Amino acid sequence: MRGHAPPGRLRWRYSSDAAGLAWVVAALLAYFSPALWDGLSFGPADIGHQLSYLTYVPTHLPYLGSFNHLNGDLITQEVPWNTLDWLAVHHAQLPLWNVYSGAGMPLMLNWESAPFALPTLVGYLFPLSASYLVAVFTNLLIAGTGTYMAARLASAGPLGAAFAATTFMLSGALSGWAGWAVSRPLVWVGWLLAGMMRRRHPGHRLAGVMVVAFASAFAVYGGFPETLALLALGLALLAIVSGAFGWLMGGRGQLATLGRISAGLAGGAALSAPLWIPGLSVLDLSARARESGGNHLPVGSLVLVLAQGYDGLPTRNSSWFGPANYYESAAYVGTAALALVVVALTLGRRRPLVIALAITALVAGMVAYSPVEGPLLSGIGLEAVAPTRALSILAFCIALLAGLGLSSLRRYWSRTGTQTALLAGAGTGFMYLAYLWLFSGTGRGLSAAELSQRRHALSWPSITLAGLVALALVAMVPPSRTARGRHSLGGSRRASRRLRLASCAVILSAQTAYLVWAGIGLNSYSHDPFPVNPAVAQLQRLVGNRLVALDGPNEADVTEWTGTGIYPEVNVGYRIRELAVHDPVTPRSYWATWPVPAATARSGTGNNVFAPSVTSAALARLYGAAFILASYGRVPAGTTFVAALGAPPYQLYLYAVPGAAQFSFRPGSAGRVLSVTQRGSSTWHLAVRVNRTAPLLLRVTYEPGWRVTADGRALPVHEVGDLFVGVRVPAGTHSVGLTYWPPGLSLGFALALAAMAALLLAAVLSSPGWGWSLELADRRRQGET
């Protein structure tokens, strides 16, 4: 593309870039503005309330103003785990273990709690009530600023970079996952691409290495291996295609660039070692290890790239009647972006990066919308990856191309080719939308409300494209000249430039307004995500820190939730331990060892809910549960009634389990547990009396990394019943310590510290001041000073 500054040699316009970044932040603030009046706690607390008889609100189902019935994983997983992270860090502890789920679950290594992800780290600086909202805001801000930086290094102007950043940051494929672990690796794609771009100045090359290192490390710390794999594939395709075309077109320095990228990725692998070295073994033992990736979307759902809500919305004032889950299919990027992609492809068809973005977008679209995704992903061992998550890579490529297109539109406004490209892109899209207006409900059996929803969704995109068509036609009108030779349209070249700038600013404003409008009603906020009512307060007081089993009418299916108790992981917010789990790294042994095999028939591939019906004291003692919470009409055998909780018809009944204990010696052995003290989330101290060697059963979920000591001496640890931890305690022992420290974690921290030290040393040695001091020292040694 002639006239463009080469990547890496931009002249930064600080005031313009400040304005561009301010626009990105302002758009994000507008997107999160409902938090100002609904509450600072991000997530659908209303869903969490409705999943339990203890917290059910029958008088008004949508507990908050905007009820989204498909967004439940935020309140059932992400918010509780963020709460545990925050509490552990503010108590000067590593968030290693979740004591509230089942017999305990790995927390840091579940690949979703993300205690070391950059958004989570920022959230630690704020009160617990706002920490998750701040983390989600930071997550999307990383996506916006990274895309802005990548666009600027790709020679887009500040206006085009702001367009690209806003489009990707608020696109349906990314903002739709706001708060979900799915999005945390993907938000780093812009920063990674910016770090990978070729630099000419030595100091800038080192900066590129450091950006790749830290961005890749934080992408790993973001968790969610599936989208991490898609991120790696998308960037690899971009790098390979752009590198190949750059070489074919006479580019140089490809090997040096490859070496710099490799160094950055190696640094990122070392920086993120505390997660992936111990975390891979946890994944291998978990239900997630055999998770199914799902299917691609039908080609007809491509319309959702143009129009948000064309197939409805999962909110109170609408209904979702589209393919798959709304969040798996949301892909809107704004019609203005698609029209500008045509401009970028037309004017930049010789640029390697433009070619690479186009090809990567095409491949991502094929993975998401075509049956070809099966062979593509399974051929490289990623059959467990959901192909629909590739929509975020598609959105990034479209956003960056659109940003380059807007910059080209501003620079080459008066050229016929630019105007024709804009008219072609906008006109084609407008005609397609006109077709949808006329035939959107033909032969589909849609109700009047659904048809109205579709036409409403087409309104704003149609108006946007009509405006772009009009703008292109006006630009194609040749300006007449006055007697002084100046253009009458605009009055002067300066006025013409202002008109050009104003037109592009209007396009940016229209795009931003559409994206904010499209997504602002999907998220929920509250003042308190886990409000304590009298029933919950009574349960907290009665059970304390002891484990509660549940006895609901789901004896035939351990994966079914019946409302008895508090939904698994939501109980974390109430600090109540339950024998129920909803965690992606739940060991498969939970289902394999359940003594009622018929009840585990639905616990197949990818199922990570374990909420068994415990019908007797004997079964409760097996797991160390001191209480059973039962639904109406159910009385667990061998238990003692304690209290009725709540009011009919949602009343539950609490029963005590005689003889239950989390830690115990085998009955009849010569050992006895005198007291138990929990010292942190993953450390216990037991005072014991052991007359002769005796087996001690520690009812915590067996994971590699448990360390048991007897009076300070380490004991061999073994697995008991394929689920718990066991040791043999020697005679004369008075104190037993139990600590969880995953194998490889110490090595991971050592590698991370070494990588940080190496990067810091490289930065110091490459700084101008350090180089000057080395030169002076050399001269002194040579007697030249």
mmCIF file of C-alpha atoms in Angstrom, residues 351-605:
data_model
loop_
_atom_site.group_PDB
_atom_site.id
_atom_site.type_symbol
_atom_site.label_atom_id
_atom_site.label_comp_id
_atom_site.label_asym_id
_atom_site.label_seq_id
_atom_site.Cartn_x
_atom_site.Cartn_y
_atom_site.Cartn_z
ATOM 1 C CA ARG A 351 0.916 -5.972 1.791
ATOM 2 C CA PRO A 352 1.977 -9.259 3.463
ATOM 3 C CA LEU A 353 0.153 -8.434 6.698
ATOM 4 C CA VAL A 354 -3.102 -7.667 4.887
ATOM 5 C CA ILE A 355 -2.831 -10.929 2.960
ATOM 6 C CA ALA A 356 -2.079 -12.814 6.167
ATOM 7 C CA LEU A 357 -5.029 -11.258 8.010
ATOM 8 C CA ALA A 358 -7.356 -12.130 5.125
ATOM 9 C CA ILE A 359 -6.194 -15.749 4.961
ATOM 10 C CA THR A 360 -6.320 -16.174 8.749
ATOM 11 C CA ALA A 361 -9.852 -14.741 8.810
ATOM 12 C CA LEU A 362 -10.859 -17.165 6.075
ATOM 13 C CA VAL A 363 -9.435 -20.160 7.941
ATOM 14 C CA ALA A 364 -11.033 -19.052 11.241
ATOM 15 C CA GLY A 365 -14.363 -18.684 9.452
ATOM 16 C CA MET A 366 -14.027 -22.153 7.948
ATOM 17 C CA VAL A 367 -13.292 -23.652 11.371
ATOM 18 C CA ALA A 368 -16.316 -21.937 12.910
ATOM 19 C CA TYR A 369 -18.847 -22.342 10.082
ATOM 20 C CA SER A 370 -17.768 -25.258 7.909
ATOM 21 C CA PRO A 371 -17.640 -29.057 8.363
ATOM 22 C CA VAL A 372 -13.966 -28.805 7.465
ATOM 23 C CA GLU A 373 -13.258 -27.958 11.121
ATOM 24 C CA GLY A 374 -13.368 -31.647 12.042
ATOM 25 C CA PRO A 375 -10.398 -32.762 9.938
ATOM 26 C CA LEU A 376 -8.579 -29.459 10.525
ATOM 27 C CA LEU A 377 -8.633 -29.690 14.341
ATOM 28 C CA SER A 378 -8.468 -33.460 14.766
ATOM 29 C CA GLY A 379 -5.539 -33.596 12.346
ATOM 30 C CA ILE A 380 -3.440 -31.601 14.805
ATOM 31 C CA GLY A 381 -4.766 -33.279 17.948
ATOM 32 C CA LEU A 382 -7.281 -30.564 18.904
ATOM 33 C CA GLU A 383 -10.544 -32.426 18.423
ATOM 34 C CA ALA A 384 -11.551 -31.387 21.956
ATOM 35 C CA VAL A 385 -11.451 -27.679 21.005
ATOM 36 C CA ALA A 386 -14.818 -26.023 20.383
ATOM 37 C CA PRO A 387 -14.594 -24.739 16.775
ATOM 38 C CA THR A 388 -16.971 -21.859 17.479
ATOM 39 C CA ARG A 389 -14.301 -20.203 19.686
ATOM 40 C CA ALA A 390 -12.419 -19.417 16.450
ATOM 41 C CA LEU A 391 -14.910 -16.571 15.994
ATOM 42 C CA SER A 392 -12.709 -14.402 18.228
ATOM 43 C CA ILE A 393 -9.763 -14.855 15.862
ATOM 44 C CA LEU A 394 -12.074 -13.981 12.976
ATOM 45 C CA ALA A 395 -13.222 -10.845 14.817
ATOM 46 C CA PHE A 396 -9.633 -9.748 15.472
ATOM 47 C CA CYS A 397 -8.646 -10.115 11.813
ATOM 48 C CA ILE A 398 -11.746 -8.192 10.679
ATOM 49 C CA ALA A 399 -11.113 -5.455 13.260
ATOM 50 C CA LEU A 400 -7.488 -4.960 12.253
ATOM 51 C CA LEU A 401 -8.322 -4.963 8.545
ATOM 52 C CA ALA A 402 -11.132 -2.481 9.185
ATOM 53 C CA GLY A 403 -8.764 -0.188 11.072
ATOM 54 C CA LEU A 404 -6.336 -0.269 8.154
ATOM 55 C CA GLY A 405 -9.261 0.380 5.824
ATOM 56 C CA LEU A 406 -10.378 3.470 7.749
ATOM 57 C CA SER A 407 -6.813 4.830 7.703
ATOM 58 C CA SER A 408 -6.655 4.247 3.952
ATOM 59 C CA LEU A 409 -10.020 5.951 3.541
ATOM 60 C CA ARG A 410 -8.716 9.039 5.293
ATOM 61 C CA ARG A 411 -5.374 9.126 3.475
ATOM 62 C CA TYR A 412 -6.679 8.405 -0.022
ATOM 63 C CA TRP A 413 -10.141 9.891 0.239
ATOM 64 C CA SER A 414 -10.058 11.561 -3.178
ATOM 65 C CA ARG A 415 -8.863 8.532 -5.136
ATOM 66 C CA THR A 416 -11.419 6.802 -7.297
ATOM 67 C CA GLY A 417 -10.249 3.353 -6.213
ATOM 68 C CA THR A 418 -10.830 4.200 -2.548
ATOM 69 C CA GLN A 419 -14.317 5.508 -3.168
ATOM 70 C CA THR A 420 -15.188 2.553 -5.375
ATOM 71 C CA ALA A 421 -13.981 0.073 -2.740
ATOM 72 C CA LEU A 422 -16.051 1.764 -0.028
ATOM 73 C CA LEU A 423 -19.103 1.836 -2.288
ATOM 74 C CA ALA A 424 -18.626 -1.827 -3.228
ATOM 75 C CA GLY A 425 -18.289 -2.952 0.374
ATOM 76 C CA ALA A 426 -21.151 -0.877 1.727
ATOM 77 C CA GLY A 427 -23.394 -1.468 -1.270
ATOM 78 C CA THR A 428 -22.986 -5.238 -1.207
ATOM 79 C CA GLY A 429 -23.745 -5.380 2.490
ATOM 80 C CA PHE A 430 -26.735 -3.090 2.075
ATOM 81 C CA MET A 431 -28.223 -5.265 -0.659
ATOM 82 C CA TYR A 432 -27.770 -8.380 1.491
ATOM 83 C CA LEU A 433 -29.507 -6.699 4.407
ATOM 84 C CA ALA A 434 -32.315 -5.590 2.079
ATOM 85 C CA TYR A 435 -32.745 -9.216 1.061
ATOM 86 C CA LEU A 436 -32.941 -10.207 4.727
ATOM 87 C CA TRP A 437 -35.540 -7.483 5.338
ATOM 88 C CA LEU A 438 -37.739 -8.972 2.656
ATOM 89 C CA PHE A 439 -37.221 -12.694 3.201
ATOM 90 C CA SER A 440 -36.018 -13.124 6.790
ATOM 91 C CA GLY A 441 -39.152 -14.986 7.853
ATOM 92 C CA THR A 442 -40.071 -16.812 4.670
ATOM 93 C CA GLY A 443 -40.587 -20.533 5.141
ATOM 94 C CA ARG A 444 -39.052 -20.587 8.615
ATOM 95 C CA GLY A 445 -42.161 -20.777 10.757
ATOM 96 C CA LEU A 446 -41.177 -17.783 12.874
ATOM 97 C CA SER A 447 -43.669 -16.184 15.202
ATOM 98 C CA ALA A 448 -44.635 -12.546 14.814
ATOM 99 C CA ALA A 449 -42.447 -11.645 17.805
ATOM 100 C CA GLU A 450 -39.434 -13.462 16.359
ATOM 101 C CA LEU A 451 -39.903 -11.855 12.958
ATOM 102 C CA SER A 452 -40.140 -8.452 14.632
ATOM 103 C CA GLN A 453 -36.939 -9.211 16.545
ATOM 104 C CA ARG A 454 -35.104 -9.980 13.306
ATOM 105 C CA ARG A 455 -36.217 -6.816 11.564
ATOM 106 C CA HIS A 456 -35.362 -4.739 14.604
ATOM 107 C CA ALA A 457 -31.861 -6.267 14.586
ATOM 108 C CA LEU A 458 -31.407 -5.244 10.945
ATOM 109 C CA SER A 459 -32.313 -1.588 11.506
ATOM 110 C CA TRP A 460 -29.043 -0.115 12.765
ATOM 111 C CA PRO A 461 -26.771 -2.119 10.410
ATOM 112 C CA SER A 462 -28.918 -1.055 7.458
ATOM 113 C CA ILE A 463 -28.798 2.616 8.440
ATOM 114 C CA THR A 464 -25.015 2.401 8.872
ATOM 115 C CA LEU A 465 -24.478 0.892 5.431
ATOM 116 C CA ALA A 466 -26.865 3.355 3.822
ATOM 117 C CA GLY A 467 -24.832 6.175 5.349
ATOM 118 C CA LEU A 468 -21.594 4.708 4.019
ATOM 119 C CA VAL A 469 -23.089 4.364 0.544
ATOM 120 C CA ALA A 470 -24.157 8.001 0.643
ATOM 121 C CA LEU A 471 -20.713 9.027 1.885
ATOM 122 C CA ALA A 472 -19.008 7.143 -0.951
ATOM 123 C CA LEU A 473 -21.295 8.713 -3.540
ATOM 124 C CA VAL A 474 -20.642 12.210 -2.184
ATOM 125 C CA ALA A 475 -16.897 11.594 -2.240
ATOM 126 C CA MET A 476 -17.123 10.517 -5.881
ATOM 127 C CA VAL A 477 -18.601 13.878 -6.939
ATOM 128 C CA PRO A 478 -15.730 15.870 -8.494
ATOM 129 C CA PRO A 479 -15.282 19.199 -6.677
ATOM 130 C CA SER A 480 -15.699 22.361 -8.723
ATOM 131 C CA ARG A 481 -13.089 25.101 -8.442
ATOM 132 C CA THR A 482 -13.539 28.702 -7.545
ATOM 133 C CA ALA A 483 -11.861 31.606 -9.290
ATOM 134 C CA ARG A 484 -8.888 31.243 -6.953
ATOM 135 C CA GLY A 485 -8.507 27.589 -7.833
ATOM 136 C CA ARG A 486 -9.679 26.256 -4.512
ATOM 137 C CA HIS A 487 -12.183 23.457 -4.123
ATOM 138 C CA SER A 488 -15.671 24.821 -3.582
ATOM 139 C CA LEU A 489 -16.634 21.633 -1.713
ATOM 140 C CA GLY A 490 -14.955 22.312 1.575
ATOM 141 C CA GLY A 491 -13.625 25.720 0.579
ATOM 142 C CA SER A 492 -9.895 24.814 0.744
ATOM 143 C CA ARG A 493 -7.553 21.896 1.087
ATOM 144 C CA ARG A 494 -7.464 22.433 4.833
ATOM 145 C CA ALA A 495 -11.244 22.398 4.949
ATOM 146 C CA SER A 496 -11.217 19.297 2.764
ATOM 147 C CA ARG A 497 -8.897 17.575 5.190
ATOM 148 C CA ARG A 498 -11.177 18.563 8.038
ATOM 149 C CA LEU A 499 -14.162 17.193 6.158
ATOM 150 C CA ARG A 500 -12.269 13.953 5.577
ATOM 151 C CA LEU A 501 -11.359 13.722 9.256
ATOM 152 C CA ALA A 502 -14.910 14.510 10.313
ATOM 153 C CA SER A 503 -16.322 11.839 8.014
ATOM 154 C CA CYS A 504 -13.980 9.176 9.395
ATOM 155 C CA ALA A 505 -14.762 10.309 12.947
ATOM 156 C CA VAL A 506 -18.475 9.897 12.228
ATOM 157 C CA ILE A 507 -17.828 6.364 10.982
ATOM 158 C CA LEU A 508 -15.901 5.598 14.173
ATOM 159 C CA SER A 509 -18.672 7.092 16.306
ATOM 160 C CA ALA A 510 -21.396 5.136 14.542
ATOM 161 C CA GLN A 511 -19.424 1.906 14.884
ATOM 162 C CA THR A 512 -18.738 2.452 18.584
ATOM 163 C CA ALA A 513 -22.327 3.402 19.327
ATOM 164 C CA TYR A 514 -23.576 0.267 17.594
ATOM 165 C CA LEU A 515 -21.196 -2.042 19.460
ATOM 166 C CA VAL A 516 -22.041 -0.500 22.838
ATOM 167 C CA TRP A 517 -25.769 -0.711 22.080
ATOM 168 C CA ALA A 518 -25.442 -4.317 20.889
ATOM 169 C CA GLY A 519 -23.774 -5.620 24.033
ATOM 170 C CA ILE A 520 -24.707 -3.339 26.903
ATOM 171 C CA GLY A 521 -27.811 -5.270 27.961
ATOM 172 C CA LEU A 522 -26.284 -8.751 28.053
ATOM 173 C CA ASN A 523 -24.399 -8.458 31.335
ATOM 174 C CA SER A 524 -25.838 -8.345 34.835
ATOM 175 C CA TYR A 525 -24.655 -6.438 37.888
ATOM 176 C CA SER A 526 -25.619 -6.483 41.544
ATOM 177 C CA HIS A 527 -24.786 -4.878 44.856
ATOM 178 C CA ASP A 528 -24.181 -8.272 46.508
ATOM 179 C CA PRO A 529 -23.734 -11.490 44.507
ATOM 180 C CA PHE A 530 -24.159 -13.711 47.588
ATOM 181 C CA PRO A 531 -26.772 -12.136 49.883
ATOM 182 C CA VAL A 532 -27.254 -13.981 53.166
ATOM 183 C CA ASN A 533 -30.916 -14.533 54.102
ATOM 184 C CA PRO A 534 -32.095 -16.072 57.425
ATOM 185 C CA ALA A 535 -32.048 -19.642 56.065
ATOM 186 C CA VAL A 536 -28.479 -19.335 54.801
ATOM 187 C CA ALA A 537 -27.351 -17.606 58.010
ATOM 188 C CA GLN A 538 -28.834 -20.435 60.070
ATOM 189 C CA LEU A 539 -27.056 -23.050 57.947
ATOM 190 C CA GLN A 540 -23.744 -21.200 58.266
ATOM 191 C CA ARG A 541 -24.101 -21.055 62.040
ATOM 192 C CA LEU A 542 -25.024 -24.723 62.429
ATOM 193 C CA VAL A 543 -22.436 -26.369 60.145
ATOM 194 C CA GLY A 544 -19.448 -24.029 60.524
ATOM 195 C CA ASN A 545 -16.463 -25.390 58.590
ATOM 196 C CA ARG A 546 -17.721 -28.982 58.393
ATOM 197 C CA LEU A 547 -18.707 -30.759 55.191
ATOM 198 C CA VAL A 548 -22.392 -30.940 54.211
ATOM 199 C CA ALA A 549 -23.705 -33.715 51.964
ATOM 200 C CA LEU A 550 -26.937 -33.295 49.993
ATOM 201 C CA ASP A 551 -29.911 -35.641 49.742
ATOM 202 C CA GLY A 552 -32.110 -34.604 46.858
ATOM 203 C CA PRO A 553 -34.386 -36.558 44.514
ATOM 204 C CA ASN A 554 -31.547 -37.361 42.097
ATOM 205 C CA GLU A 555 -30.511 -40.815 43.295
ATOM 206 C CA ALA A 556 -30.391 -42.027 39.692
ATOM 207 C CA ASP A 557 -28.075 -39.285 38.405
ATOM 208 C CA VAL A 558 -25.164 -37.692 40.275
ATOM 209 C CA THR A 559 -24.880 -34.962 37.607
ATOM 210 C CA GLU A 560 -28.430 -33.650 38.088
ATOM 211 C CA TRP A 561 -29.041 -30.570 40.227
ATOM 212 C CA THR A 562 -32.321 -30.466 42.147
ATOM 213 C CA GLY A 563 -32.016 -27.282 44.221
ATOM 214 C CA THR A 564 -31.188 -29.098 47.452
ATOM 215 C CA GLY A 565 -28.404 -27.108 49.068
ATOM 216 C CA ILE A 566 -26.521 -24.329 47.303
ATOM 217 C CA TYR A 567 -25.431 -24.896 43.724
ATOM 218 C CA PRO A 568 -21.846 -26.235 43.536
ATOM 219 C CA GLU A 569 -19.272 -23.405 43.521
ATOM 220 C CA VAL A 570 -21.956 -20.835 44.400
ATOM 221 C CA ASN A 571 -21.575 -22.275 47.905
ATOM 222 C CA VAL A 572 -18.036 -20.845 47.866
ATOM 223 C CA GLY A 573 -19.524 -17.360 48.117
ATOM 224 C CA TYR A 574 -21.345 -18.367 51.296
ATOM 225 C CA ARG A 575 -18.307 -20.190 52.813
ATOM 226 C CA ILE A 576 -20.279 -23.430 53.179
ATOM 227 C CA ARG A 577 -18.511 -26.702 52.351
ATOM 228 C CA GLU A 578 -20.635 -29.093 50.277
ATOM 229 C CA LEU A 579 -20.166 -32.558 48.855
ATOM 230 C CA ALA A 580 -20.883 -31.232 45.377
ATOM 231 C CA VAL A 581 -18.540 -30.040 42.618
ATOM 232 C CA HIS A 582 -18.814 -28.088 39.367
ATOM 233 C CA ASP A 583 -15.198 -27.818 38.281
ATOM 234 C CA PRO A 584 -13.441 -28.557 34.973
ATOM 235 C CA VAL A 585 -10.566 -30.361 36.711
ATOM 236 C CA THR A 586 -12.704 -32.627 38.890
ATOM 237 C CA PRO A 587 -10.908 -35.987 38.837
ATOM 238 C CA ARG A 588 -12.720 -38.717 36.951
ATOM 239 C CA SER A 589 -12.357 -40.830 40.089
ATOM 240 C CA TYR A 590 -15.276 -38.950 41.700
ATOM 241 C CA TRP A 591 -17.700 -40.669 39.339
ATOM 242 C CA ALA A 592 -15.736 -43.918 39.108
ATOM 243 C CA THR A 593 -15.774 -44.460 42.885
ATOM 244 C CA TRP A 594 -19.379 -43.466 43.610
ATOM 245 C CA PRO A 595 -20.907 -46.622 45.152
ATOM 246 C CA VAL A 596 -24.083 -46.445 43.037
ATOM 247 C CA PRO A 597 -22.781 -47.148 39.493
ATOM 248 C CA ALA A 598 -26.154 -46.649 37.810
ATOM 249 C CA ALA A 599 -26.203 -43.024 38.995
ATOM 250 C CA THR A 600 -23.067 -42.194 37.009
ATOM 251 C CA ALA A 601 -24.450 -43.193 33.595
ATOM 252 C CA ARG A 602 -24.558 -39.559 32.417
ATOM 253 C CA SER A 603 -21.114 -38.664 33.711
ATOM 254 C CA GLY A 604 -19.512 -39.219 30.338
ATOM 255 C CA THR A 605 -17.226 -37.107 28.250
#
